[in-house]
Coordinates of C-alpha atoms and ligand atoms in Angstrom, one line a residue:
X918 CA 0.0 0.0 0.0
X919 CA 1.1 3.5 -0.7
X920 CA 2.2 5.9 1.9
X921 CA 4.3 5.7 5.0
X922 CA 1.2 5.9 7.2
X923 CA 0.4 2.3 6.2
X924 CA 3.5 0.8 7.1
X925 CA 4.3 1.9 10.8
X926 CA 4.2 -0.2 13.8
X927 CA 0.8 0.7 15.6
X928 CA 1.7 -0.7 18.8
X929 CA 0.3 2.4 21.0
X930 CA -3.0 1.8 19.1
X931 CA -4.5 0.6 22.4
X932 CA -3.7 2.8 25.2
X933 CA -4.5 0.7 28.0
X934 CA -1.8 -1.8 26.7
X935 CA 0.9 0.7 25.4
X936 CA 1.2 4.2 26.3
X937 CA 2.0 6.1 23.4
X938 CA 5.8 7.0 23.7
X939 CA 6.6 10.6 24.1
X940 CA 9.0 10.7 21.4
X941 CA 6.2 9.6 18.9
X942 CA 3.7 12.2 20.1
X943 CA 2.8 15.1 18.0
X944 CA 4.2 17.9 20.4
X945 CA 1.7 20.1 22.2
X946 CA 3.5 23.3 21.1
X947 CA 6.0 24.8 18.9
X948 CA 7.3 28.3 18.9
X949 CA 8.4 30.3 15.7
X950 CA 9.7 33.3 17.3
X951 CA 7.1 34.6 19.7
X952 CA 4.3 33.0 17.7
X953 CA 3.0 30.1 19.6
X954 CA 1.7 27.1 17.4
X955 CA -0.5 25.0 19.5
X956 CA -0.7 22.0 19.0
X957 CA 2.2 21.7 16.5
X958 CA 0.4 21.1 13.6
X959 CA 0.1 23.0 10.5
X960 CA -2.3 23.1 7.4
X961 CA -0.1 23.2 4.1
X962 CA -0.4 25.8 1.7
X963 CA -2.6 24.6 -1.5
X964 CA -3.3 27.0 -4.5
X965 CA -6.8 26.8 -5.2
X966 CA -7.5 24.9 -1.8
X967 CA -6.7 26.9 1.4
X968 CA -8.5 30.1 1.1
X969 CA -9.9 31.6 3.7
X970 CA -13.3 29.6 3.9
X971 CA -11.4 26.5 3.7
X972 CA -8.8 27.7 6.4
X973 CA -11.6 28.4 8.9
X974 CA -13.4 25.6 8.0
X975 CA -10.5 23.4 9.2
X976 CA -9.9 25.3 12.1
X977 CA -13.5 24.8 13.2
X978 CA -13.4 21.0 11.9
X979 CA -10.2 20.7 14.4
X980 CA -12.2 21.5 17.4
X981 CA -11.6 18.5 19.4
X982 CA -13.3 19.1 22.7
X983 CA -16.6 20.1 21.0
X984 CA -19.7 17.6 22.5
X985 CA -20.5 15.0 20.0
X986 CA -23.9 15.2 18.9
X987 CA -26.3 13.5 21.3
X988 CA -29.0 11.3 19.6
X989 CA -32.1 13.8 20.2
X990 CA -29.9 16.3 18.5
X991 CA -29.2 13.9 15.7
X992 CA -33.1 13.4 15.4
X993 CA -33.4 16.9 15.2
X994 CA -30.8 17.8 12.6
X995 CA -33.2 18.5 9.6
X996 CA -32.2 22.0 8.8
X997 CA -28.7 23.2 7.4
X998 CA -28.9 26.2 9.8
X999 CA -29.1 24.0 12.8
X1000 CA -26.4 22.1 11.4
X1001 CA -24.2 24.9 10.8
X1002 CA -24.9 26.5 14.3
X1003 CA -23.4 23.4 16.0
X1004 CA -20.4 23.1 14.1
X1005 CA -19.4 26.8 14.4
X1006 CA -20.8 27.9 17.7
X1007 CA -17.4 27.7 19.3
X1008 CA -14.0 29.1 19.4
X1009 CA -10.9 27.9 17.7
X1010 CA -9.3 27.6 21.3
X1011 CA -9.1 23.9 21.3
X1012 CA -8.6 23.6 17.4
X1013 CA -6.3 20.4 16.5
X1014 CA -4.9 22.8 13.9
X1015 CA -2.2 24.9 15.4
X1016 CA -1.3 27.3 12.0
X1017 CA -3.0 28.0 9.1
X1018 CA -1.1 29.1 6.1
X1019 CA -2.4 31.1 2.7
X1020 CA -1.7 29.5 -0.5
X1021 CA 1.3 30.7 -2.4
X1022 CA 1.1 34.4 -3.5
X1023 CA 3.0 36.3 -6.4
X1024 CA 5.4 38.8 -4.8
X1025 CA 5.5 40.8 -8.1
X1026 CA 1.8 40.3 -8.4
X1027 CA 1.4 41.7 -4.7
X1028 CA 3.8 44.5 -5.1
X1029 CA 2.0 45.5 -8.2
X1030 CA -1.4 44.9 -7.5
X1031 CA -4.0 47.8 -6.1
X1032 CA -5.5 47.6 -2.6
X1033 CA -8.9 45.8 -3.5
X1034 CA -7.2 42.9 -5.2
X1035 CA -4.8 42.2 -2.6
X1036 CA -7.8 41.7 -0.2
X1037 CA -8.7 38.7 -2.2
X1038 CA -5.1 37.1 -1.7
X1039 CA -4.7 38.4 1.6
X1040 CA -8.2 38.1 3.3
X1041 CA -8.1 36.5 6.6
X1042 CA -10.6 36.7 9.7
X1043 CA -9.6 37.0 13.5
X1044 CA -10.1 33.5 13.9
X1045 CA -7.5 32.3 11.8
X1046 CA -4.8 33.3 13.9
X1047 CA -2.1 32.2 13.9
X1048 CA -1.5 32.4 10.1
X1049 CA 1.1 32.6 7.7
X1050 CA 1.2 34.0 4.5
X1051 CA 3.3 32.3 1.6
X1052 CA 5.1 34.2 -1.0
X1053 CA 6.9 33.0 -4.1
X1054 CA 9.0 35.2 -6.4
X1055 CA 12.6 35.6 -7.6
X1056 CA 13.6 39.0 -6.7
X1057 CA 14.9 39.9 -3.4
X1058 CA 13.5 43.6 -3.4
X1059 CA 10.2 42.5 -4.6
X1060 CA 9.8 39.7 -2.0
X1061 CA 10.9 42.0 0.8
X1062 CA 8.2 44.7 -0.5
X1063 CA 5.7 41.9 -0.7
X1064 CA 6.5 40.6 2.9
X1065 CA 6.2 44.3 4.2
X1066 CA 2.5 44.2 3.0
X1067 CA 2.2 41.0 4.5
X1068 CA 3.2 42.1 7.8
X1069 CA 1.3 45.2 7.3
X1070 CA -1.7 43.3 6.5
X1071 CA -1.7 41.5 10.2
X1072 CA -0.3 38.1 9.4
X1073 CA 1.5 36.6 12.1
X1074 CA 4.2 35.2 10.1
X1075 CA 5.8 35.3 6.1
X1076 CA 6.9 32.2 4.5
X1077 CA 8.8 31.7 1.3
X1078 CA 8.0 29.1 -1.2
X1079 CA 10.8 27.4 -2.6
X1080 CA 9.1 24.1 -3.2
X1081 CA 6.5 24.8 -6.0
X1082 CA 7.1 22.8 -9.1
X1083 CA 5.0 24.4 -11.4
X1084 CA 6.4 25.2 -14.9
X1085 CA 5.2 29.0 -15.0
X1086 CA 6.8 29.5 -11.7
X1087 CA 9.8 27.9 -12.2
X1088 CA 10.1 29.5 -15.5
X1089 CA 10.7 32.6 -13.8
X1090 CA 13.1 31.2 -11.4
X1091 CA 10.4 31.1 -8.3
X1092 CA 9.2 28.2 -6.3
X1093 CA 11.7 25.1 -6.8
X1094 CA 13.3 26.9 -9.5
X1095 CA 15.4 28.6 -6.9
X1096 CA 16.6 25.2 -5.5
X1097 CA 19.3 25.7 -8.2
X1098 CA 20.4 28.8 -7.0
X1099 CA 21.6 29.0 -3.3
X1100 CA 23.4 32.6 -3.6
X1101 CA 20.2 34.0 -4.9
X1102 CA 18.4 32.4 -1.9
X1103 CA 20.8 34.0 0.4
X1104 CA 20.2 37.4 -0.8
X1105 CA 16.4 36.9 -0.7
X1106 CA 16.4 35.4 3.0
X1107 CA 18.5 38.9 3.6
X1108 CA 16.2 41.1 2.0
X1109 CA 13.3 39.7 3.5
X1110 CA 14.8 39.5 6.8
X1111 CA 15.6 42.9 7.0
X1112 CA 12.5 44.2 5.6
X1113 CA 9.9 42.6 8.4
X1114 CA 9.8 41.9 12.3
X1115 CA 6.9 39.2 11.9
X1116 CA 8.4 35.7 11.9
X1117 CA 10.1 34.4 8.7
X1118 CA 10.0 30.9 7.2
X1119 CA 10.7 28.9 4.3
X1120 CA 9.2 25.9 2.9
X1121 CA 11.3 23.8 0.6
X1122 CA 11.7 20.6 -1.2
X1123 CA 15.0 18.6 -0.9
X1124 CA 16.6 19.7 -3.9
X1125 CA 15.9 19.7 -7.9
X1126 CA 16.9 16.3 -8.3
X1127 CA 18.7 13.4 -6.5
X1128 CA 21.7 14.4 -7.8
X1129 CA 21.6 17.9 -6.2
X1130 CA 20.0 17.5 -2.9
X1131 CA 20.7 20.8 -0.9
X1132 CA 18.3 20.7 1.8
X1133 CA 20.9 20.8 4.4
X1134 CA 22.9 23.7 3.4
X1135 CA 19.5 25.5 2.6
X1136 CA 18.4 24.9 6.2
X1137 CA 21.6 26.0 7.4
X1138 CA 21.7 29.2 5.5
X1139 CA 18.0 29.8 6.6
X1140 CA 19.3 29.5 10.4
X1141 CA 22.3 31.8 9.8
X1142 CA 20.2 34.4 8.0
X1143 CA 17.8 34.7 10.9
X1144 CA 14.9 32.7 9.6
X1145 CA 12.5 31.5 12.7
X1146 CA 11.7 27.9 11.0
X1147 CA 11.9 25.8 8.1
X1148 CA 9.5 23.6 6.5
X1149 CA 10.6 20.5 4.4
X1150 CA 8.3 18.7 1.9
X1151 CA 10.7 15.6 1.7
X1152 CA 10.6 15.0 -2.0
X1153 CA 12.7 16.5 -5.1
X1154 CA 11.3 18.8 -7.5
X1155 CA 11.9 16.1 -10.1
X1156 CA 10.0 13.7 -8.1
X1157 CA 6.6 16.0 -8.3
X1158 CA 4.4 13.9 -5.9
X1159 CA 5.6 10.4 -6.9
X1160 CA 6.9 7.9 -4.8
X1161 CA 7.2 8.3 -1.2
X1162 CA 8.2 11.3 0.9
X1163 CA 11.7 10.6 2.1
X1164 CA 11.1 11.5 5.6
X1165 CA 15.0 10.5 6.7
X1166 CA 15.6 13.8 5.0
X1167 CA 13.5 15.6 7.7
X1168 CA 15.5 14.0 10.2
X1169 CA 18.8 15.1 8.6
X1170 CA 17.6 18.6 8.3
X1171 CA 16.6 18.5 12.2
X1172 CA 19.9 17.1 13.2
X1173 CA 21.4 20.3 11.1
X1174 CA 20.0 23.1 12.5
X1175 CA 18.3 24.3 15.9
X1176 CA 15.4 26.5 14.6
X1177 CA 11.9 24.4 14.3
X1178 CA 11.7 21.8 11.7
X1179 CA 8.3 21.3 10.6
X1180 CA 8.1 17.9 8.5
X1181 CA 5.9 17.5 5.4
X1182 CA 4.9 14.8 3.0
X1183 CA 2.6 11.9 2.8
X1184 CA 0.7 12.2 6.3
X1185 CA -2.8 10.7 5.8
X1186 CA -3.6 9.3 9.2
X1187 CA -2.9 10.0 13.3
X1188 CA -0.6 7.2 13.2
X1189 CA 1.4 8.7 10.4
X1190 CA 1.8 11.9 12.0
X1191 CA 3.0 10.5 15.1
X1192 CA 5.3 7.9 12.9
X1193 CA 6.9 11.1 11.4
X1194 CA 7.7 12.6 14.7
X1195 CA 9.2 9.3 15.9
X1196 CA 11.2 8.8 12.8
X1197 CA 12.5 12.2 12.3
X1198 CA 12.1 14.2 15.8
X1199 CA 10.5 17.1 13.9
X1200 CA 8.6 19.8 15.6
X1201 CA 5.8 19.8 14.1
X1202 CA 3.9 18.1 11.2
X1203 CA 2.5 19.9 8.1
X1204 CA -0.7 18.2 6.2
X1205 CA -1.7 19.0 2.9
X1206 CA -3.8 16.6 0.7
X1207 CA -5.3 14.7 3.2
X1208 CA -7.0 17.6 4.8
X1209 CA -9.9 18.3 2.0
X1210 CA -10.8 14.5 2.2
X1211 CA -10.3 14.4 5.9
X1212 CA -11.3 17.6 7.4
X1213 CA -11.0 16.0 11.0
X1214 CA -7.4 14.8 10.8
X1215 CA -6.3 17.7 13.2
X1216 CA -8.8 16.7 15.5
X1217 CA -7.9 13.1 15.3
X1218 CA -4.3 13.8 15.8
X1219 CA -5.2 15.8 19.0
X1220 CA -7.3 13.1 20.3
X1221 CA -4.6 10.5 19.2
X1222 CA -1.7 12.1 21.2
X1223 CA -4.1 12.5 24.2
X1224 CA -5.5 9.0 24.5
X1225 CA -3.8 6.7 21.9
X1226 CA -7.0 6.7 19.7
X1227 CA -9.2 8.5 17.8
X1228 CA -12.7 9.0 16.5
X1229 CA -13.9 8.3 13.1
X1230 CA -16.5 10.8 11.5
X1231 CA -20.2 9.3 11.4
X1232 CA -22.9 9.9 8.4
X1233 CA -24.0 12.6 10.8
X1234 CA -20.7 14.2 11.0
X1235 CA -20.1 14.4 7.6
X1236 CA -23.6 16.0 7.1
X1237 CA -22.7 18.4 9.5
X1238 CA -19.4 19.0 7.9
X1239 CA -20.5 19.8 4.4
X1240 CA -23.5 21.7 5.7
X1241 CA -21.1 23.8 7.7
X1242 CA -18.5 24.5 4.7
X1243 CA -21.3 25.3 2.2
X1244 CA -23.0 27.9 4.6
X1245 CA -19.3 29.4 5.2
X1246 CA -19.1 29.6 1.3
X1247 CA -22.4 31.2 1.1
X1248 CA -21.7 33.8 3.9
X1249 CA -18.4 34.6 2.3
X1250 CA -20.2 35.3 -0.8
X1251 CA -22.5 37.4 0.9
X1252 CA -19.9 39.1 2.7
X1253 CA -17.8 39.9 -0.3
X1254 CA -20.6 40.5 -2.9
X1255 CA -20.4 44.6 -2.6
X1256 CA -16.6 44.8 -3.0
X1257 CA -14.9 45.0 -6.4
X1258 CA -15.0 41.9 -8.7
X1259 CA -11.2 40.7 -8.0
X1260 CA -12.0 40.9 -4.2
X1261 CA -15.1 38.6 -4.1
X1262 CA -14.8 35.3 -3.5
X1263 CA -15.4 33.4 -7.1
X1264 CA -17.1 30.5 -8.3
X1265 CA -19.0 29.2 -5.1
X1266 CA -20.7 26.6 -7.3
X1267 CA -17.5 25.3 -8.8
X1268 CA -16.3 25.2 -5.1
X1269 CA -18.9 23.2 -4.0
X1270 CA -19.0 20.7 -6.2
X1271 CA -15.2 20.4 -5.6
X1272 CA -15.6 19.9 -2.0
X1273 CA -18.4 17.7 -2.1
X1274 CA -16.3 15.5 -4.3
X1275 CA -13.5 15.0 -1.7
X1276 CA -15.8 15.0 1.5
X1277 CA -18.0 12.4 0.1
X1278 CA -15.2 10.0 -0.2
X1279 CA -16.0 7.6 2.6
X1280 CA -19.8 8.0 2.6
X1281 CA -21.8 5.0 1.6
X1282 CA -23.2 6.1 -1.5
X1283 CA -20.8 8.8 -1.9
X1284 CA -20.3 8.1 -6.0
X1285 CA -24.2 8.6 -6.4
X1286 CA -24.2 11.7 -4.6
X1287 CA -21.3 13.1 -6.4
X1288 CA -23.0 12.5 -9.9
X1289 CA -26.0 14.1 -8.5
X1290 CA -23.9 17.1 -7.4
X1291 CA -22.4 17.4 -11.0
X1292 CA -25.2 17.8 -12.6
X1293 CA -26.8 20.6 -10.4
X1294 CA -26.4 23.9 -11.7
X1295 CA -26.8 26.1 -8.7
X1296 CA -25.5 26.4 -5.5
X1297 CA -29.0 25.7 -4.3
X1298 CA -29.6 22.6 -6.2
X1299 CA -26.2 21.3 -4.6
X1300 CA -27.6 21.9 -1.2
X1301 CA -30.9 20.3 -2.1
X1302 CA -29.0 17.2 -3.2
X1303 CA -26.8 17.1 -0.2
X1304 CA -29.8 17.5 1.9
X1305 CA -31.9 14.7 0.2
X1306 CA -28.8 12.5 0.3
X1307 CA -28.2 12.9 4.2
X1308 CA -31.8 12.9 5.4
X1309 CA -32.1 9.4 3.4
X1310 CA -29.2 8.2 5.1
X1311 CA -30.1 9.3 8.5
X1312 CA -33.6 7.8 8.2
X1313 CA -31.9 4.8 7.3
X1314 CA -33.4 4.1 3.7
X1315 CA -29.9 4.3 2.1
X1316 CA -30.0 3.3 -1.4
X1317 CA -26.2 2.7 -1.6
X1318 CA -23.7 1.3 -4.1
X1319 CA -23.0 -2.1 -4.1
X1320 CA -19.8 -1.7 -2.2
X1321 CA -19.6 1.0 0.2
X1322 CA -16.6 2.8 0.1
X1323 CA -14.0 2.6 3.0
X1324 CA -14.3 5.0 5.8
X1325 CA -11.4 6.8 7.1
X1326 CA -8.5 8.1 4.8
X1327 CA -7.8 5.6 2.2
X1328 CA -6.1 8.0 -0.4
X1329 CA -5.6 11.3 -1.0
X1330 CA -9.0 12.9 -2.9
X1331 CA -9.6 12.5 -6.5
X1332 CA -10.0 15.4 -8.2
X1333 CA -7.5 17.9 -6.4
X1334 CA -6.5 20.6 -8.5
X1335 CA -3.0 20.0 -10.3
X1336 CA -0.3 22.1 -8.6
X1337 CA 2.6 20.9 -11.1
Ligands
LIG248 C1 -3.2 21.2 -4.9 C2 -2.3 21.7 -4.2 C3 -1.5 22.7 -4.5 C4 -0.3 23.2 -3.4 N1 -0.1 24.4 -3.5 C5 1.0 25.0 -2.8 C6 1.3 26.3 -2.6 O1 0.8 26.9 -2.8 N2 2.4 26.2 -1.8 C7 3.4 25.4 -1.3 O2 4.3 25.5 -0.5 N3 3.0 24.1 -1.5 C8 2.0 23.9 -2.1 N4 1.3 22.5 -2.2 C9 2.2 21.6 -1.7 C10 1.9 21.1 -0.3 O3 1.9 22.0 0.6 C11 2.6 19.7 0.3 O4 3.7 20.2 0.5 C12 2.3 18.8 -0.7 O5 1.1 18.3 -0.8 C13 2.8 17.4 0.4 O6 2.2 17.3 1.4 P1 0.9 16.2 2.0 O7 1.6 15.0 1.1 O8 0.9 16.2 3.0 O9 0.1 16.3 0.6 C14 0.4 22.0 -2.8 C15 -0.2 20.6 -3.1 C16 -1.5 20.6 -3.6 C17 -1.8 19.0 -3.9

């Protein structure tokens, strides 16, 4: 089976028999300069995915002390509004997701953009703190200017993307393109460091290819230039997303520097998060593709760390989740409707369809629901399909596919936007 998560020794699954070893627990806290990240889990930046609605949704979905619904509540769970209230009427104090990140934003674009357009890229709400903004670019001065904008906007930290394999980004020497130019990276580190007081971090891959692995030098350089943390997606640029992330390089980076090291790549389950910490000693784990398919993963990690086991989502949980996300999306459309076009949330129906696709993996009959959703033309039709589907499920009259989809988190979701 693909992925490290499936090969780890899970001795500590039963807390009564095996206490989870301390060195395998995802840490309760990581400090990036003055920013306290608690617990030490990070939502990875994902272009086309981690906009403000998704980020807040993940924060809220990660509440791990929220009461489970009582059976009476489930019986009454007939209206979307009620479902949403249950899911969102709490604070993020106990969220299992310690740090949010924006998707990558072009430093050139940001420096040139008008104020209103910046709003679309840099909008966040109070309940997103702590939150970092990620930038990409190749010009030190432009990146420094963009970092200043990020600081003025109120972000808790600024992150530099050195991992993006996208051709248009690499073509202009941004993202992973810079991995072949360490002197330029050094200039960028210096310029940005001088420009802002907020913590400055960098996210990178191991190197361009196996013949040119530079992550240790890069991490040491980051430390020497005053960066506050590093995050490694343990693959090379040439690897794209193929093969397995090579966590041993996270361990090596951890040994090479004293600043916090965030490990990233192929975490799909709480067991895998614990295994990454055990194998690498990393200070925090960063989770990307698993989050849209299993928005509970951060909460599950928190639970797993605390108790050695974790709850799996029920049908009601999924209904609440989809309803909550859709409602948040519609609220955002409403909240931004009077702003200039460039600052509005775009294509809510498209987003609904996309997220419904990811969320319904693991739901019995999910394939049928996805087909119905894809045929819907409006947001209201999508909502009606979801309501009807779950009403039938909760009433027990499930007309399902022959083979139920597996619960939990089998694979990364189909239909993720392409980031290469
Ligand atoms: C759709 C998509 C968009 C991504 N966008 C970004 C991005 O904007 N910035 C970045 O640093 N990494 C980006 N990544 C990479 C992720 O942050 C992460 O490093 C990678 O997916 C590996 O982690 P995972 O195995 O937990 O998904 C993206 C990945 C995906 C799948």
